[in-house]
Amino acid sequence: MMRTRIPLYGTLVLLLLAFLAPLLWALSGSFKPRGDIFAYPPRLLPDPFTLDNYQRLFSGQPFWRWFLMSTVVALVATTVSVFVCALAGYGFAKFRFAGKRLLFGVMFSSLSVPFAVILVPLFVILVKTGLGSPWFALIVPWVAPAFGIFMMQQYIVQSVPDSVLEAARIDGASEFGIFRTIVLPLLRPSLGALAVWQFLQSYNSFLWPLVLVSDSSQYTLPLGLQTLFVSEQRQYDLVLAGAVIAVVPAVALFVVLRKQLLEGLSTGAVKG
């Protein structure tokens, strides 16, 4: 049995190394002098080891401002979108109303529309309505993603029995009270999975901030790192140091929500 699994394990190890290679190269390069980053043959362990790249990134660039901007926007967008998706999914899953099938179909169809298609109309609407402030506008595209609503609707249909909701209504609970005290706790695994996905979508967003933000003092982290990359000197050393730090919030969120994330993905796989 073990012998037959050797090709499978070998393939998995190669895939794991292929996925980790860019991260390991970035981590190693962030601690190397600039001239050693592209040295041949490449060395995984920095020699000499230096923190100069991080020191110059913090002292010579508004890195913490970029980092704070991206993290705060992603956290707010994630919190709002998880609540909105759960509420909208609950409505589509458990309520009957006129135009429900049409509305759900339109929402579902929007999954096939690339974000680049609505980029300019969304920008014009926000500017014309006076809502083009970066702190607000950076959050808007992630507030009610169709994928999140569809994911919540599917999970609620499979995991929230109608009998529980009817029993709560008979006991006099309000509809929002039922949603808050019964539905949301049952959705915890899928909410964790959605939160991780939504945070990464907002945190890694580049195209929308590139169109929206013109003031360099309001750059997000991807925009800020891009300015280092496209400068005349192409500061790869600073970009690698910034990229390593940029990974921290995503890893921290995964560690905090790993249980809910794995439960949500495994539940979807079993029931899907």
CSV table of N, CA and C in Angstrom, one decimal, residues 22-165:
chain,number,residue,atom,x,y,z
A,22,PRO,N,8.1,30.8,-4.1
A,22,PRO,CA,8.1,32.3,-4.2
A,22,PRO,C,8.2,33.0,-2.8
A,23,LEU,N,7.5,32.4,-1.9
A,23,LEU,CA,7.5,33.0,-0.5
A,23,LEU,C,8.8,32.8,0.1
A,24,LEU,N,9.5,31.6,0.0
A,24,LEU,CA,10.8,31.4,0.6
A,24,LEU,C,11.8,32.4,-0.1
A,25,TRP,N,11.7,32.5,-1.4
A,25,TRP,CA,12.6,33.4,-2.1
A,25,TRP,C,12.5,34.9,-1.6
A,26,ALA,N,11.2,35.3,-1.5
A,26,ALA,CA,10.9,36.7,-1.0
A,26,ALA,C,11.5,36.8,0.4
A,27,LEU,N,11.2,35.8,1.3
A,27,LEU,CA,11.7,35.9,2.7
A,27,LEU,C,13.2,36.0,2.8
A,28,SER,N,13.9,35.1,2.0
A,28,SER,CA,15.3,35.1,2.0
A,28,SER,C,15.9,36.4,1.4
A,29,GLY,N,15.3,36.9,0.3
A,29,GLY,CA,15.8,38.1,-0.3
A,29,GLY,C,15.6,39.4,0.5
A,30,SER,N,14.6,39.4,1.4
A,30,SER,CA,14.3,40.5,2.2
A,30,SER,C,15.5,40.7,3.3
A,31,PHE,N,16.2,39.7,3.5
A,31,PHE,CA,17.3,39.8,4.5
A,31,PHE,C,18.7,39.8,3.9
A,32,LYS,N,18.7,39.9,2.5
A,32,LYS,CA,20.0,40.0,1.8
A,32,LYS,C,20.4,41.4,1.4
A,33,PRO,N,21.6,41.7,1.2
A,33,PRO,CA,22.0,43.0,0.6
A,33,PRO,C,21.5,43.0,-0.8
A,34,ARG,N,21.2,44.2,-1.3
A,34,ARG,CA,20.6,44.4,-2.6
A,34,ARG,C,21.3,43.6,-3.7
A,35,GLY,N,22.6,43.7,-3.7
A,35,GLY,CA,23.4,43.1,-4.8
A,35,GLY,C,23.4,41.5,-4.7
A,36,ASP,N,22.9,40.9,-3.6
A,36,ASP,CA,22.9,39.5,-3.5
A,36,ASP,C,21.6,38.9,-3.9
A,37,ILE,N,20.5,39.7,-4.1
A,37,ILE,CA,19.2,39.1,-4.3
A,37,ILE,C,19.2,38.3,-5.6
A,38,PHE,N,19.8,38.7,-6.6
A,38,PHE,CA,19.8,38.0,-7.9
A,38,PHE,C,21.1,37.3,-8.2
A,39,ALA,N,21.9,37.1,-7.1
A,39,ALA,CA,23.2,36.4,-7.3
A,39,ALA,C,23.0,35.0,-7.8
A,40,TYR,N,24.0,34.6,-8.6
A,40,TYR,CA,23.9,33.2,-9.2
A,40,TYR,C,25.2,32.5,-8.8
A,41,PRO,N,25.1,31.2,-8.3
A,41,PRO,CA,23.9,30.5,-8.0
A,41,PRO,C,23.2,31.1,-6.8
A,42,PRO,N,21.9,30.9,-6.8
A,42,PRO,CA,21.1,31.5,-5.7
A,42,PRO,C,21.3,30.8,-4.4
A,43,ARG,N,21.3,31.5,-3.3
A,43,ARG,CA,21.5,30.9,-1.9
A,43,ARG,C,20.2,31.2,-1.2
A,44,LEU,N,19.6,30.2,-0.6
A,44,LEU,CA,18.4,30.3,0.2
A,44,LEU,C,18.7,31.1,1.5
A,45,LEU,N,19.8,30.7,2.2
A,45,LEU,CA,20.1,31.4,3.4
A,45,LEU,C,20.9,32.7,3.2
A,46,PRO,N,20.5,33.8,3.7
A,46,PRO,CA,21.2,35.1,3.5
A,46,PRO,C,22.6,35.0,4.1
A,47,ASP,N,23.6,35.5,3.3
A,47,ASP,CA,25.0,35.5,3.8
A,47,ASP,C,25.7,36.6,3.1
A,48,PRO,N,25.8,37.8,3.7
A,48,PRO,CA,25.5,38.1,5.1
A,48,PRO,C,24.1,38.4,5.3
A,49,PHE,N,23.7,38.2,6.6
A,49,PHE,CA,22.3,38.5,7.0
A,49,PHE,C,22.2,40.0,7.4
A,50,THR,N,21.2,40.7,6.9
A,50,THR,CA,21.0,42.1,7.2
A,50,THR,C,19.6,42.5,7.4
A,51,LEU,N,19.3,43.4,8.2
A,51,LEU,CA,18.0,44.0,8.4
A,51,LEU,C,17.9,45.4,7.8
A,52,ASP,N,18.9,45.7,7.0
A,52,ASP,CA,18.9,47.1,6.4
A,52,ASP,C,17.7,47.3,5.5
A,53,ASN,N,17.2,46.3,4.8
A,53,ASN,CA,16.1,46.5,3.9
A,53,ASN,C,14.8,47.0,4.7
A,54,TYR,N,14.6,46.3,5.8
A,54,TYR,CA,13.5,46.7,6.7
A,54,TYR,C,13.6,48.1,7.3
A,55,GLN,N,14.9,48.4,7.7
A,55,GLN,CA,15.1,49.7,8.3
A,55,GLN,C,14.9,50.8,7.3
A,56,ARG,N,15.4,50.6,6.1
A,56,ARG,CA,15.2,51.7,5.0
A,56,ARG,C,13.7,51.7,4.6
A,57,LEU,N,13.0,50.6,4.6
A,57,LEU,CA,11.6,50.6,4.3
A,57,LEU,C,10.8,51.5,5.3
A,58,PHE,N,11.1,51.3,6.6
A,58,PHE,CA,10.3,52.0,7.6
A,58,PHE,C,10.8,53.4,7.7
A,59,SER,N,12.0,53.7,7.5
A,59,SER,CA,12.5,55.1,7.7
A,59,SER,C,12.4,56.0,6.5
A,60,GLY,N,12.4,55.4,5.3
A,60,GLY,CA,12.4,56.2,4.1
A,60,GLY,C,11.1,56.2,3.3
A,61,GLN,N,10.2,55.3,3.7
A,61,GLN,CA,8.9,55.2,3.0
A,61,GLN,C,7.7,55.3,4.0
A,62,PRO,N,6.6,55.8,3.6
A,62,PRO,CA,5.4,55.8,4.5
A,62,PRO,C,4.7,54.4,4.5
A,63,PHE,N,5.6,53.4,4.8
A,63,PHE,CA,5.1,52.0,4.8
A,63,PHE,C,3.9,51.8,5.8
A,64,TRP,N,4.1,52.3,7.0
A,64,TRP,CA,3.1,52.0,8.0
A,64,TRP,C,1.7,52.6,7.6
A,65,ARG,N,1.8,53.7,6.9
A,65,ARG,CA,0.5,54.4,6.5
A,65,ARG,C,-0.2,53.5,5.4
A,66,TRP,N,0.6,53.0,4.5
A,66,TRP,CA,0.1,52.1,3.5
A,66,TRP,C,-0.5,50.8,4.2
A,67,PHE,N,0.3,50.3,5.1
A,67,PHE,CA,-0.2,49.1,5.8
A,67,PHE,C,-1.4,49.3,6.6
A,68,LEU,N,-1.5,50.4,7.3
A,68,LEU,CA,-2.7,50.7,8.1
A,68,LEU,C,-3.9,50.9,7.2
A,69,MET,N,-3.7,51.6,6.1
A,69,MET,CA,-4.8,51.9,5.1
A,69,MET,C,-5.4,50.6,4.6
A,70,SER,N,-4.6,49.7,4.1
A,70,SER,CA,-5.0,48.4,3.6
A,70,SER,C,-5.7,47.6,4.7
A,71,THR,N,-5.1,47.5,5.8
A,71,THR,CA,-5.6,46.6,6.9
A,71,THR,C,-7.0,47.1,7.4
A,72,VAL,N,-7.1,48.4,7.7
A,72,VAL,CA,-8.3,48.9,8.2
A,72,VAL,C,-9.5,48.8,7.2
A,73,VAL,N,-9.2,49.1,5.9
A,73,VAL,CA,-10.2,49.0,4.8
A,73,VAL,C,-10.6,47.6,4.7
A,74,ALA,N,-9.7,46.6,4.7
A,74,ALA,CA,-10.0,45.2,4.5
A,74,ALA,C,-10.8,44.7,5.7
A,75,LEU,N,-10.5,45.1,6.9
A,75,LEU,CA,-11.2,44.6,8.1
A,75,LEU,C,-12.7,45.2,8.1
A,76,VAL,N,-12.8,46.5,7.8
A,76,VAL,CA,-14.2,47.0,7.8
A,76,VAL,C,-15.0,46.4,6.6
A,77,ALA,N,-14.4,46.3,5.5
A,77,ALA,CA,-15.1,45.7,4.3
A,77,ALA,C,-15.5,44.2,4.6
A,78,THR,N,-14.6,43.5,5.3
A,78,THR,CA,-14.9,42.1,5.6
A,78,THR,C,-16.1,42.0,6.6
A,79,THR,N,-16.0,42.8,7.7
A,79,THR,CA,-17.1,42.8,8.7
A,79,THR,C,-18.4,43.2,8.1
A,80,VAL,N,-18.5,44.2,7.3
A,80,VAL,CA,-19.7,44.6,6.7
A,80,VAL,C,-20.2,43.6,5.7
A,81,SER,N,-19.4,43.1,4.9
A,81,SER,CA,-19.8,42.2,3.8
A,81,SER,C,-20.3,40.9,4.4
A,82,VAL,N,-19.6,40.4,5.4
A,82,VAL,CA,-20.0,39.1,6.0
A,82,VAL,C,-21.5,39.2,6.6
A,83,PHE,N,-21.7,40.4,7.3
A,83,PHE,CA,-23.1,40.6,7.8
A,83,PHE,C,-24.1,40.7,6.7
A,84,VAL,N,-23.8,41.5,5.7
A,84,VAL,CA,-24.7,41.8,4.6
A,84,VAL,C,-25.0,40.5,3.8
A,85,CYS,N,-23.9,39.7,3.5
A,85,CYS,CA,-24.1,38.4,2.8
A,85,CYS,C,-25.0,37.4,3.6
A,86,ALA,N,-24.7,37.4,4.9
A,86,ALA,CA,-25.5,36.4,5.7
A,86,ALA,C,-27.0,36.9,5.7
A,87,LEU,N,-27.2,38.2,5.8
A,87,LEU,CA,-28.6,38.7,5.9
A,87,LEU,C,-29.3,38.5,4.5
A,88,ALA,N,-28.6,38.8,3.4
A,88,ALA,CA,-29.2,38.6,2.1
A,88,ALA,C,-29.4,37.1,1.8
A,89,GLY,N,-28.4,36.3,2.2
A,89,GLY,CA,-28.6,34.9,1.9
A,89,GLY,C,-29.7,34.3,2.7
A,90,TYR,N,-29.9,34.8,3.9
A,90,TYR,CA,-31.1,34.3,4.7
A,90,TYR,C,-32.4,34.7,4.0
A,91,GLY,N,-32.4,35.9,3.5
A,91,GLY,CA,-33.7,36.3,2.8
A,91,GLY,C,-34.0,35.5,1.6
A,92,PHE,N,-32.9,35.2,0.8
A,92,PHE,CA,-33.1,34.4,-0.4
A,92,PHE,C,-33.5,32.9,0.0
A,93,ALA,N,-32.9,32.4,1.1
A,93,ALA,CA,-33.1,31.0,1.4
A,93,ALA,C,-34.4,30.7,2.1
A,94,LYS,N,-34.9,31.6,2.9
A,94,LYS,CA,-36.0,31.3,3.8
A,94,LYS,C,-37.3,32.2,3.6
A,95,PHE,N,-37.3,33.1,2.7
A,95,PHE,CA,-38.5,34.0,2.6
A,95,PHE,C,-39.0,33.9,1.1
A,96,ARG,N,-40.3,34.1,1.0
A,96,ARG,CA,-40.9,34.2,-0.3
A,96,ARG,C,-41.3,35.6,-0.6
A,97,PHE,N,-41.0,36.2,-1.7
A,97,PHE,CA,-41.4,37.5,-2.0
A,97,PHE,C,-41.4,37.7,-3.5
A,98,ALA,N,-42.2,38.7,-4.0
A,98,ALA,CA,-42.3,38.9,-5.4
A,98,ALA,C,-41.0,39.2,-6.1
A,99,GLY,N,-40.7,38.6,-7.2
A,99,GLY,CA,-39.5,38.8,-7.9
A,99,GLY,C,-38.2,38.2,-7.4
A,100,LYS,N,-38.5,37.2,-6.4
A,100,LYS,CA,-37.3,36.6,-5.8
A,100,LYS,C,-36.4,35.8,-6.8
A,101,ARG,N,-37.1,35.0,-7.6
A,101,ARG,CA,-36.3,34.2,-8.6
A,101,ARG,C,-35.6,35.1,-9.6
A,102,LEU,N,-36.2,36.2,-10.0
A,102,LEU,CA,-35.6,37.1,-11.0
A,102,LEU,C,-34.4,37.8,-10.3
A,103,LEU,N,-34.6,38.3,-9.1
A,103,LEU,CA,-33.6,39.0,-8.4
A,103,LEU,C,-32.4,38.1,-8.1
A,104,PHE,N,-32.7,36.9,-7.7
A,104,PHE,CA,-31.6,35.9,-7.4
A,104,PHE,C,-30.9,35.6,-8.7
A,105,GLY,N,-31.6,35.4,-9.8
A,105,GLY,CA,-31.0,35.1,-11.1
A,105,GLY,C,-30.1,36.3,-11.6
A,106,VAL,N,-30.5,37.5,-11.4
A,106,VAL,CA,-29.7,38.7,-11.7
A,106,VAL,C,-28.4,38.7,-10.9
A,107,MET,N,-28.6,38.4,-9.6
A,107,MET,CA,-27.4,38.4,-8.7
A,107,MET,C,-26.5,37.3,-9.0
A,108,PHE,N,-27.0,36.1,-9.3
A,108,PHE,CA,-26.2,35.0,-9.7
A,108,PHE,C,-25.4,35.3,-11.0
A,109,SER,N,-26.1,35.9,-12.0
A,109,SER,CA,-25.5,36.2,-13.3
A,109,SER,C,-24.4,37.1,-13.2
A,110,SER,N,-24.4,38.0,-12.2
A,110,SER,CA,-23.4,39.0,-12.0
A,110,SER,C,-22.0,38.4,-11.6
A,111,LEU,N,-22.1,37.1,-11.2
A,111,LEU,CA,-20.8,36.4,-11.0
A,111,LEU,C,-19.9,36.3,-12.2
A,112,SER,N,-20.6,36.3,-13.4
A,112,SER,CA,-19.8,36.1,-14.6
A,112,SER,C,-19.3,37.5,-15.2
A,113,VAL,N,-19.6,38.6,-14.5
A,113,VAL,CA,-19.2,39.9,-15.0
A,113,VAL,C,-17.9,40.3,-14.4
A,114,PRO,N,-16.8,40.4,-15.1
A,114,PRO,CA,-15.5,40.9,-14.6
A,114,PRO,C,-15.6,42.2,-13.9
A,115,PHE,N,-14.9,42.4,-12.9
A,115,PHE,CA,-14.9,43.7,-12.1
A,115,PHE,C,-14.5,44.9,-13.0
A,116,ALA,N,-13.6,44.6,-14.0
A,116,ALA,CA,-13.2,45.7,-14.9
A,116,ALA,C,-14.3,46.3,-15.7
A,117,VAL,N,-15.4,45.5,-15.9
A,117,VAL,CA,-16.5,46.0,-16.7
A,117,VAL,C,-17.3,47.1,-15.9
A,118,ILE,N,-17.4,47.0,-14.6
A,118,ILE,CA,-18.1,47.9,-13.8
A,118,ILE,C,-17.2,49.0,-13.2
A,119,LEU,N,-15.9,48.9,-13.5
A,119,LEU,CA,-15.0,49.8,-12.8
A,119,LEU,C,-15.3,51.3,-13.1
A,120,VAL,N,-15.4,51.6,-14.3
A,120,VAL,CA,-15.6,53.0,-14.7
A,120,VAL,C,-17.0,53.5,-14.2
A,121,PRO,N,-18.1,52.8,-14.5
A,121,PRO,CA,-19.4,53.2,-14.0
A,121,PRO,C,-19.4,53.4,-12.5
A,122,LEU,N,-18.9,52.5,-11.8
A,122,LEU,CA,-18.8,52.6,-10.3
A,122,LEU,C,-18.1,53.8,-9.9
A,123,PHE,N,-17.0,54.1,-10.5
A,123,PHE,CA,-16.2,55.3,-10.2
A,123,PHE,C,-17.0,56.6,-10.5
A,124,VAL,N,-17.6,56.6,-11.6
A,124,VAL,CA,-18.4,57.8,-12.0
A,124,VAL,C,-19.6,58.0,-11.0
A,125,ILE,N,-20.2,56.9,-10.7
A,125,ILE,CA,-21.4,57.1,-9.7
A,125,ILE,C,-20.9,57.6,-8.4
A,126,LEU,N,-19.8,57.1,-7.9
A,126,LEU,CA,-19.4,57.5,-6.6
A,126,LEU,C,-18.9,59.0,-6.6
A,127,VAL,N,-18.2,59.4,-7.7
A,127,VAL,CA,-17.8,60.8,-7.8
A,127,VAL,C,-19.0,61.7,-7.9
A,128,LYS,N,-19.9,61.4,-8.8
A,128,LYS,CA,-21.1,62.2,-9.0
A,128,LYS,C,-22.0,62.4,-7.8
A,129,THR,N,-22.0,61.3,-7.0
A,129,THR,CA,-22.9,61.4,-5.8
A,129,THR,C,-22.1,61.9,-4.6
A,130,GLY,N,-20.9,62.3,-4.7
A,130,GLY,CA,-20.1,62.9,-3.6
A,130,GLY,C,-19.6,61.8,-2.6
A,131,LEU,N,-19.6,60.6,-3.1
A,131,LEU,CA,-19.2,59.5,-2.2
A,131,LEU,C,-17.8,58.9,-2.6
A,132,GLY,N,-17.0,59.7,-3.2
A,132,GLY,CA,-15.7,59.3,-3.7
A,132,GLY,C,-14.6,59.3,-2.7
A,133,SER,N,-14.9,59.6,-1.4
A,133,SER,CA,-13.8,59.6,-0.4
A,133,SER,C,-13.2,58.2,-0.4
A,134,PRO,N,-11.8,58.1,-0.4
A,134,PRO,CA,-11.2,56.8,-0.5
A,134,PRO,C,-11.6,55.9,0.7
A,135,TRP,N,-11.7,56.4,1.9
A,135,TRP,CA,-12.0,55.5,3.0
A,135,TRP,C,-13.4,54.9,2.8
A,136,PHE,N,-14.3,55.5,2.1
A,136,PHE,CA,-15.6,55.0,1.9
A,136,PHE,C,-15.6,54.2,0.6
A,137,ALA,N,-15.1,54.8,-0.5
A,137,ALA,CA,-15.2,54.2,-1.8
A,137,ALA,C,-14.3,52.9,-1.9
A,138,LEU,N,-13.3,52.8,-1.2
A,138,LEU,CA,-12.5,51.6,-1.2
A,138,LEU,C,-13.2,50.4,-0.7
A,139,ILE,N,-14.2,50.6,0.2
A,139,ILE,CA,-15.0,49.5,0.8
A,139,ILE,C,-16.2,49.1,-0.1
A,140,VAL,N,-16.7,50.0,-0.8
A,140,VAL,CA,-18.0,49.8,-1.5
A,140,VAL,C,-18.0,48.5,-2.4
A,141,PRO,N,-17.0,48.3,-3.2
A,141,PRO,CA,-17.1,47.1,-4.1
A,141,PRO,C,-17.2,45.8,-3.4
A,142,TRP,N,-16.8,45.8,-2.0
A,142,TRP,CA,-16.7,44.5,-1.3
A,142,TRP,C,-17.9,44.3,-0.3
A,143,VAL,N,-18.8,45.3,-0.3
A,143,VAL,CA,-19.9,45.2,0.7
A,143,VAL,C,-20.9,44.1,0.5
A,144,ALA,N,-21.3,43.8,-0.8
A,144,ALA,CA,-22.3,42.8,-1.0
A,144,ALA,C,-21.9,42.0,-2.2
A,145,PRO,N,-20.8,41.2,-2.1
A,145,PRO,CA,-20.4,40.4,-3.3
A,145,PRO,C,-21.4,39.2,-3.6
A,146,ALA,N,-21.6,39.0,-4.9
A,146,ALA,CA,-22.6,38.0,-5.3
A,146,ALA,C,-22.2,36.6,-4.8
A,147,PHE,N,-20.9,36.4,-4.9
A,147,PHE,CA,-20.4,35.1,-4.4
A,147,PHE,C,-20.7,34.8,-3.0
A,148,GLY,N,-20.5,35.8,-2.1
A,148,GLY,CA,-20.8,35.7,-0.7
A,148,GLY,C,-22.3,35.4,-0.4
A,149,ILE,N,-23.1,36.2,-1.1
A,149,ILE,CA,-24.6,36.0,-0.9
A,149,ILE,C,-25.0,34.6,-1.4
A,150,PHE,N,-24.5,34.2,-2.5
A,150,PHE,CA,-24.8,32.8,-3.0
A,150,PHE,C,-24.3,31.7,-2.1
A,151,MET,N,-23.1,31.9,-1.6
A,151,MET,CA,-22.5,31.0,-0.6
A,151,MET,C,-23.4,30.9,0.7
A,152,MET,N,-23.8,32.0,1.2
A,152,MET,CA,-24.6,32.0,2.4
A,152,MET,C,-26.0,31.4,2.1
A,153,GLN,N,-26.6,31.7,1.0
A,153,GLN,CA,-27.9,31.1,0.6
A,153,GLN,C,-27.8,29.6,0.6
A,154,GLN,N,-26.8,29.1,-0.1
A,154,GLN,CA,-26.7,27.6,-0.2
A,154,GLN,C,-26.5,27.0,1.2
A,155,TYR,N,-25.7,27.6,2.0
A,155,TYR,CA,-25.4,27.0,3.3
A,155,TYR,C,-26.6,27.1,4.2
A,156,ILE,N,-27.4,28.2,4.2
A,156,ILE,CA,-28.6,28.3,5.0
A,156,ILE,C,-29.6,27.3,4.6
A,157,VAL,N,-29.8,27.1,3.2
A,157,VAL,CA,-30.7,26.1,2.8
A,157,VAL,C,-30.4,24.7,3.3
A,158,GLN,N,-29.1,24.4,3.4
A,158,GLN,CA,-28.7,23.0,3.8
A,158,GLN,C,-28.6,22.9,5.3
A,159,SER,N,-28.4,24.0,6.0
A,159,SER,CA,-28.0,23.8,7.5
A,159,SER,C,-29.0,24.4,8.5
A,160,VAL,N,-29.9,25.2,8.0
A,160,VAL,CA,-30.9,25.8,8.9
A,160,VAL,C,-32.3,25.3,8.7
A,161,PRO,N,-32.7,24.4,9.6
A,161,PRO,CA,-34.0,23.8,9.4
A,161,PRO,C,-35.2,24.8,9.6
A,162,ASP,N,-36.2,24.6,8.7
A,162,ASP,CA,-37.4,25.5,8.8
A,162,ASP,C,-38.1,25.3,10.2
A,163,SER,N,-38.1,24.1,10.7
A,163,SER,CA,-38.8,23.8,12.0
A,163,SER,C,-38.2,24.7,13.1
A,164,VAL,N,-36.9,24.9,13.1
A,164,VAL,CA,-36.3,25.7,14.2
A,164,VAL,C,-36.8,27.2,14.1
A,165,LEU,N,-36.9,27.6,12.8
A,165,LEU,CA,-37.3,29.0,12.6
A,165,LEU,C,-38.8,29.2,13.0
